[in-house]
mmCIF file of C-alpha atoms in Angstrom:
data_model
loop_
_atom_site.group_PDB
_atom_site.id
_atom_site.type_symbol
_atom_site.label_atom_id
_atom_site.label_comp_id
_atom_site.label_asym_id
_atom_site.label_seq_id
_atom_site.Cartn_x
_atom_site.Cartn_y
_atom_site.Cartn_z
ATOM 1 C CA GLU A 1 -51.120 -82.268 -78.393
ATOM 2 C CA PRO A 2 -47.813 -80.862 -79.670
ATOM 3 C CA GLU A 3 -44.737 -82.766 -78.608
ATOM 4 C CA VAL A 4 -40.980 -82.758 -78.886
ATOM 5 C CA THR A 5 -39.740 -85.617 -81.056
ATOM 6 C CA GLN A 6 -36.290 -87.124 -81.011
ATOM 7 C CA THR A 7 -34.552 -89.440 -83.412
ATOM 8 C CA PRO A 8 -33.199 -92.012 -83.288
ATOM 9 C CA SER A 9 -34.620 -93.623 -80.176
ATOM 10 C CA HIS A 10 -31.453 -95.701 -79.804
ATOM 11 C CA GLN A 11 -28.036 -95.111 -81.314
ATOM 12 C CA VAL A 12 -25.101 -97.451 -80.997
ATOM 13 C CA THR A 13 -21.730 -96.094 -82.024
ATOM 14 C CA GLN A 14 -18.111 -97.072 -81.767
ATOM 15 C CA MET A 15 -15.810 -95.136 -79.516
ATOM 16 C CA GLY A 16 -14.171 -92.296 -81.392
ATOM 17 C CA GLN A 17 -17.000 -91.914 -83.872
ATOM 18 C CA GLU A 18 -19.124 -88.807 -84.274
ATOM 19 C CA VAL A 19 -22.869 -88.920 -83.601
ATOM 20 C CA ILE A 20 -25.659 -86.470 -84.299
ATOM 21 C CA LEU A 21 -28.776 -86.621 -82.186
ATOM 22 C CA ARG A 22 -31.804 -84.969 -83.699
ATOM 23 C CA CYS A 23 -34.743 -83.159 -82.168
ATOM 24 C CA VAL A 24 -37.802 -81.431 -83.515
ATOM 25 C CA PRO A 25 -38.977 -78.941 -80.853
ATOM 26 C CA ILE A 26 -42.550 -77.757 -80.535
ATOM 27 C CA SER A 27 -43.130 -75.374 -83.426
ATOM 28 C CA ASN A 28 -43.855 -72.096 -81.600
ATOM 29 C CA HIS A 29 -41.172 -72.587 -78.975
ATOM 30 C CA LEU A 30 -38.106 -70.387 -79.013
ATOM 31 C CA TYR A 31 -35.848 -71.947 -76.377
ATOM 32 C CA PHE A 32 -34.219 -75.297 -76.807
ATOM 33 C CA TYR A 33 -32.261 -77.499 -74.433
ATOM 34 C CA TRP A 34 -30.240 -80.656 -74.292
ATOM 35 C CA TYR A 35 -29.909 -82.799 -71.192
ATOM 36 C CA ARG A 36 -28.336 -86.119 -70.554
ATOM 37 C CA GLN A 37 -29.082 -88.802 -68.040
ATOM 38 C CA ILE A 38 -26.556 -91.520 -67.317
ATOM 39 C CA LEU A 39 -28.304 -94.732 -66.353
ATOM 40 C CA GLY A 40 -29.603 -94.555 -62.794
ATOM 41 C CA GLN A 41 -28.436 -90.987 -62.271
ATOM 42 C CA LYS A 42 -30.048 -87.569 -62.327
ATOM 43 C CA VAL A 43 -30.899 -85.491 -65.355
ATOM 44 C CA GLU A 44 -27.978 -83.180 -66.137
ATOM 45 C CA PHE A 45 -28.257 -79.903 -68.019
ATOM 46 C CA LEU A 46 -25.978 -79.617 -71.037
ATOM 47 C CA VAL A 47 -26.936 -76.523 -72.996
ATOM 48 C CA SER A 48 -29.659 -74.027 -73.785
ATOM 49 C CA PHE A 49 -30.116 -72.358 -77.143
ATOM 50 C CA TYR A 50 -31.982 -69.253 -78.202
ATOM 51 C CA ASN A 51 -31.951 -67.009 -81.226
ATOM 52 C CA ASN A 52 -29.495 -69.258 -83.033
ATOM 53 C CA GLU A 53 -26.875 -69.188 -80.353
ATOM 54 C CA ILE A 54 -25.986 -70.881 -77.113
ATOM 55 C CA SER A 55 -27.411 -68.970 -74.168
ATOM 56 C CA GLU A 56 -25.977 -71.157 -71.424
ATOM 57 C CA LYS A 57 -23.934 -74.309 -71.118
ATOM 58 C CA SER A 58 -22.769 -76.520 -68.294
ATOM 59 C CA GLU A 59 -19.294 -77.735 -67.511
ATOM 60 C CA ILE A 60 -20.219 -81.009 -69.188
ATOM 61 C CA PHE A 61 -20.698 -79.272 -72.531
ATOM 62 C CA ASP A 62 -17.066 -79.086 -73.601
ATOM 63 C CA ASP A 63 -15.498 -78.792 -77.044
ATOM 64 C CA GLN A 64 -16.604 -82.331 -77.810
ATOM 65 C CA PHE A 65 -20.189 -81.125 -78.055
ATOM 66 C CA SER A 66 -21.901 -78.723 -80.419
ATOM 67 C CA VAL A 67 -25.468 -77.760 -81.175
ATOM 68 C CA GLU A 68 -27.081 -76.466 -84.275
ATOM 69 C CA ARG A 69 -30.415 -75.427 -85.609
ATOM 70 C CA PRO A 70 -29.824 -76.213 -89.274
ATOM 71 C CA ASP A 71 -33.307 -75.258 -90.409
ATOM 72 C CA GLY A 72 -36.564 -73.968 -89.001
ATOM 73 C CA SER A 73 -37.542 -77.184 -87.344
ATOM 74 C CA ASN A 74 -34.570 -79.289 -86.291
ATOM 75 C CA PHE A 75 -32.255 -78.878 -83.326
ATOM 76 C CA THR A 76 -29.239 -81.157 -83.217
ATOM 77 C CA LEU A 77 -26.606 -82.220 -80.726
ATOM 78 C CA LYS A 78 -23.304 -83.379 -82.195
ATOM 79 C CA ILE A 79 -20.831 -85.353 -80.162
ATOM 80 C CA ARG A 80 -17.414 -85.600 -81.754
ATOM 81 C CA SER A 81 -15.127 -88.523 -80.994
ATOM 82 C CA THR A 82 -17.460 -90.278 -78.604
ATOM 83 C CA LYS A 83 -16.160 -91.833 -75.410
ATOM 84 C CA LEU A 84 -17.521 -94.763 -73.453
ATOM 85 C CA GLU A 85 -18.700 -92.366 -70.736
ATOM 86 C CA ASP A 86 -20.905 -90.551 -73.236
ATOM 87 C CA SER A 87 -23.286 -93.491 -73.058
ATOM 88 C CA ALA A 88 -26.514 -92.068 -71.653
ATOM 89 C CA MET A 89 -30.050 -90.979 -72.477
ATOM 90 C CA TYR A 90 -30.050 -87.616 -74.182
ATOM 91 C CA PHE A 91 -33.173 -85.515 -73.829
ATOM 92 C CA CYS A 92 -34.134 -82.544 -75.909
ATOM 93 C CA ALA A 93 -36.572 -79.990 -74.525
ATOM 94 C CA SER A 94 -38.185 -76.785 -75.677
ATOM 95 C CA SER A 95 -40.089 -73.950 -74.078
ATOM 96 C CA GLU A 96 -41.939 -70.834 -75.133
ATOM 97 C CA GLU A 97 -39.911 -68.611 -72.856
ATOM 98 C CA GLY A 98 -36.503 -69.073 -71.377
ATOM 99 C CA ARG A 99 -35.160 -69.428 -67.876
ATOM 100 C CA VAL A 100 -37.982 -68.171 -65.697
ATOM 101 C CA GLY A 101 -41.679 -68.557 -65.981
ATOM 102 C CA THR A 102 -42.325 -71.449 -68.254
ATOM 103 C CA GLU A 103 -42.235 -75.178 -68.320
ATOM 104 C CA ALA A 104 -40.125 -77.097 -70.749
ATOM 105 C CA PHE A 105 -41.491 -79.995 -72.746
ATOM 106 C CA PHE A 106 -39.229 -82.982 -73.124
ATOM 107 C CA GLY A 107 -38.838 -85.510 -75.845
ATOM 108 C CA GLN A 108 -38.717 -89.230 -75.206
ATOM 109 C CA GLY A 109 -34.953 -89.267 -75.432
ATOM 110 C CA THR A 110 -32.266 -90.940 -77.479
ATOM 111 C CA ARG A 111 -30.370 -93.733 -75.813
ATOM 112 C CA LEU A 112 -26.735 -93.474 -76.906
ATOM 113 C CA THR A 113 -24.567 -96.511 -76.414
ATOM 114 C CA VAL A 114 -20.860 -96.141 -77.095
ATOM 115 C CA VAL A 115 -19.037 -99.439 -77.522
ATOM 116 C CA GLY B 1 -22.218 -73.921 -55.070
ATOM 117 C CA GLU B 2 -25.906 -73.350 -55.556
ATOM 118 C CA SER B 3 -27.925 -76.517 -55.935
ATOM 119 C CA VAL B 4 -31.342 -78.008 -56.011
ATOM 120 C CA GLY B 5 -31.592 -81.302 -54.172
ATOM 121 C CA LEU B 6 -33.897 -83.849 -52.683
ATOM 122 C CA HIS B 7 -34.186 -84.950 -49.059
ATOM 123 C CA LEU B 8 -35.077 -88.612 -49.729
ATOM 124 C CA PRO B 9 -34.079 -90.816 -52.630
ATOM 125 C CA THR B 10 -37.010 -93.261 -52.290
ATOM 126 C CA LEU B 11 -40.567 -93.196 -51.046
ATOM 127 C CA SER B 12 -42.958 -96.126 -50.854
ATOM 128 C CA VAL B 13 -46.674 -95.585 -50.192
ATOM 129 C CA GLN B 14 -49.833 -97.602 -50.238
ATOM 130 C CA GLU B 15 -52.322 -96.994 -53.023
ATOM 131 C CA GLY B 16 -54.844 -94.418 -51.884
ATOM 132 C CA ASP B 17 -52.542 -92.789 -49.373
ATOM 133 C CA ASN B 18 -51.177 -89.294 -49.781
ATOM 134 C CA SER B 19 -47.554 -88.822 -50.795
ATOM 135 C CA ILE B 20 -45.236 -85.975 -49.909
ATOM 136 C CA ILE B 21 -41.980 -85.464 -51.773
ATOM 137 C CA ASN B 22 -39.553 -82.846 -50.537
ATOM 138 C CA CYS B 23 -36.958 -80.666 -52.165
ATOM 139 C CA ALA B 24 -34.443 -78.182 -50.788
ATOM 140 C CA TYR B 25 -32.815 -75.390 -52.723
ATOM 141 C CA SER B 26 -29.939 -73.153 -51.812
ATOM 142 C CA ASN B 27 -30.191 -70.253 -54.250
ATOM 143 C CA SER B 28 -32.197 -67.605 -52.432
ATOM 144 C CA ALA B 29 -32.601 -65.738 -55.735
ATOM 145 C CA SER B 30 -34.623 -68.607 -57.178
ATOM 146 C CA ASP B 31 -38.078 -67.409 -58.092
ATOM 147 C CA TYR B 32 -39.621 -70.194 -60.087
ATOM 148 C CA PHE B 33 -39.782 -73.910 -59.439
ATOM 149 C CA ILE B 34 -41.138 -76.853 -61.366
ATOM 150 C CA TRP B 35 -41.895 -80.411 -60.428
ATOM 151 C CA TYR B 36 -41.326 -83.033 -63.074
ATOM 152 C CA LYS B 37 -42.243 -86.699 -63.155
ATOM 153 C CA GLN B 38 -40.131 -89.217 -65.011
ATOM 154 C CA GLU B 39 -41.491 -92.669 -65.675
ATOM 155 C CA SER B 40 -39.134 -95.463 -66.550
ATOM 156 C CA GLY B 41 -37.699 -95.065 -70.023
ATOM 157 C CA LYS B 42 -39.380 -91.732 -70.665
ATOM 158 C CA GLY B 43 -38.461 -88.085 -70.582
ATOM 159 C CA PRO B 44 -39.397 -85.768 -67.725
ATOM 160 C CA GLN B 45 -42.980 -84.600 -67.762
ATOM 161 C CA PHE B 46 -44.196 -81.335 -66.251
ATOM 162 C CA ILE B 47 -46.470 -81.717 -63.232
ATOM 163 C CA ILE B 48 -46.856 -78.317 -61.600
ATOM 164 C CA ASP B 49 -44.953 -75.094 -61.091
ATOM 165 C CA ILE B 50 -44.892 -72.300 -58.552
ATOM 166 C CA ARG B 51 -43.519 -68.791 -58.430
ATOM 167 C CA SER B 52 -41.775 -67.393 -55.393
ATOM 168 C CA ASN B 53 -44.563 -64.889 -54.754
ATOM 169 C CA MET B 54 -46.820 -67.824 -53.870
ATOM 170 C CA ASP B 55 -46.590 -70.330 -51.066
ATOM 171 C CA LYS B 56 -49.087 -72.843 -52.365
ATOM 172 C CA ARG B 57 -50.449 -73.958 -55.681
ATOM 173 C CA GLN B 58 -52.889 -76.718 -56.409
ATOM 174 C CA GLY B 59 -53.445 -78.835 -59.443
ATOM 175 C CA GLN B 60 -55.375 -81.970 -60.082
ATOM 176 C CA ARG B 61 -54.502 -84.239 -57.129
ATOM 177 C CA VAL B 62 -51.216 -82.396 -56.661
ATOM 178 C CA THR B 63 -50.245 -79.489 -54.449
ATOM 179 C CA VAL B 64 -46.911 -77.727 -54.287
ATOM 180 C CA LEU B 65 -45.915 -75.862 -51.145
ATOM 181 C CA LEU B 66 -43.096 -73.360 -51.059
ATOM 182 C CA ASN B 67 -41.371 -72.190 -47.893
ATOM 183 C CA LYS B 68 -38.943 -69.462 -48.824
ATOM 184 C CA THR B 69 -37.793 -68.981 -45.246
ATOM 185 C CA VAL B 70 -36.155 -72.379 -45.158
ATOM 186 C CA LYS B 71 -35.770 -72.715 -48.936
ATOM 187 C CA HIS B 72 -37.882 -75.799 -49.181
ATOM 188 C CA LEU B 73 -40.634 -76.998 -51.411
ATOM 189 C CA SER B 74 -42.771 -80.069 -51.390
ATOM 190 C CA LEU B 75 -45.033 -81.936 -53.757
ATOM 191 C CA GLN B 76 -48.131 -83.525 -52.281
ATOM 192 C CA ILE B 77 -49.985 -86.143 -54.263
ATOM 193 C CA ALA B 78 -53.445 -86.992 -53.011
ATOM 194 C CA ALA B 79 -54.858 -90.509 -53.238
ATOM 195 C CA THR B 80 -51.721 -91.880 -54.802
ATOM 196 C CA GLN B 81 -52.281 -94.346 -57.616
ATOM 197 C CA PRO B 82 -50.040 -97.007 -59.154
ATOM 198 C CA GLY B 83 -49.657 -94.755 -62.207
ATOM 199 C CA ASP B 84 -47.959 -92.198 -59.981
ATOM 200 C CA SER B 85 -44.984 -94.508 -59.553
ATOM 201 C CA ALA B 86 -42.049 -92.627 -61.065
ATOM 202 C CA VAL B 87 -39.057 -90.502 -60.185
ATOM 203 C CA TYR B 88 -39.975 -86.952 -59.218
ATOM 204 C CA PHE B 89 -37.588 -84.049 -59.763
ATOM 205 C CA CYS B 90 -37.793 -80.493 -58.607
ATOM 206 C CA ALA B 91 -36.095 -77.961 -60.849
ATOM 207 C CA GLU B 92 -35.212 -74.355 -60.479
ATOM 208 C CA ASN B 93 -36.057 -72.800 -63.773
ATOM 209 C CA ARG B 94 -33.518 -70.078 -63.748
ATOM 210 C CA ASP B 95 -30.976 -72.546 -65.064
ATOM 211 C CA MET B 96 -33.222 -75.538 -65.695
ATOM 212 C CA ARG B 97 -31.188 -77.764 -63.442
ATOM 213 C CA PHE B 98 -32.540 -80.751 -61.584
ATOM 214 C CA GLY B 99 -32.094 -82.317 -58.237
ATOM 215 C CA ALA B 100 -31.286 -85.996 -57.978
ATOM 216 C CA GLY B 101 -34.919 -87.053 -57.800
ATOM 217 C CA THR B 102 -37.092 -89.160 -55.488
ATOM 218 C CA ARG B 103 -38.359 -92.532 -56.631
ATOM 219 C CA LEU B 104 -41.986 -92.972 -55.631
ATOM 220 C CA THR B 105 -43.285 -96.518 -55.517
ATOM 221 C CA VAL B 106 -47.002 -97.107 -55.005
ATOM 222 C CA LYS B 107 -47.971 -100.477 -53.572
ATOM 223 C CA PRO B 108 -51.381 -101.845 -54.593
#
């Protein structure tokens, strides 16, 4: 069964450093998403991406964050100058269609720890 | 603002009993809803979806009911099993945003 894969599973970084979280969406999917989940809290939408550009972003997704699809298979989330409060699980998801009418498939997540 | 949220944060049931998890939404324009299950340490996993032109949809052991009049949907799990223990989220697909979730615990 096709799945969304994320690497690394756990990333530890020092405050102020840049991190890149990587995702390989399901191959025939066209819409990609990043979410984060702070420990014990709800899943929060960060950004959606379609046709090589951001289609929607939340208030969390500020200038510290960026996304990129550098090639035909990877989808990355870059966090510049990480802060302690960026520590969370980050989930990538993909779907065949956007917004309405389709489920999104999630990866297993990357646990980011900022120290 | 518009939101998708859960009535109860926790639910504990006996194995074999039926479970009902509730969700309220406030955006009357919402026309597609999904229920996700999240097990500890894992990403959300799709369970079942429903469009606003339906009021009921059944899957394997799960049923989703939609009441557009009161903007409420529920997830019913029949014969709940220990493997059903997880956090359950409803999401409104228009902006893929989640409610806070309900933690379901199944007692053997």
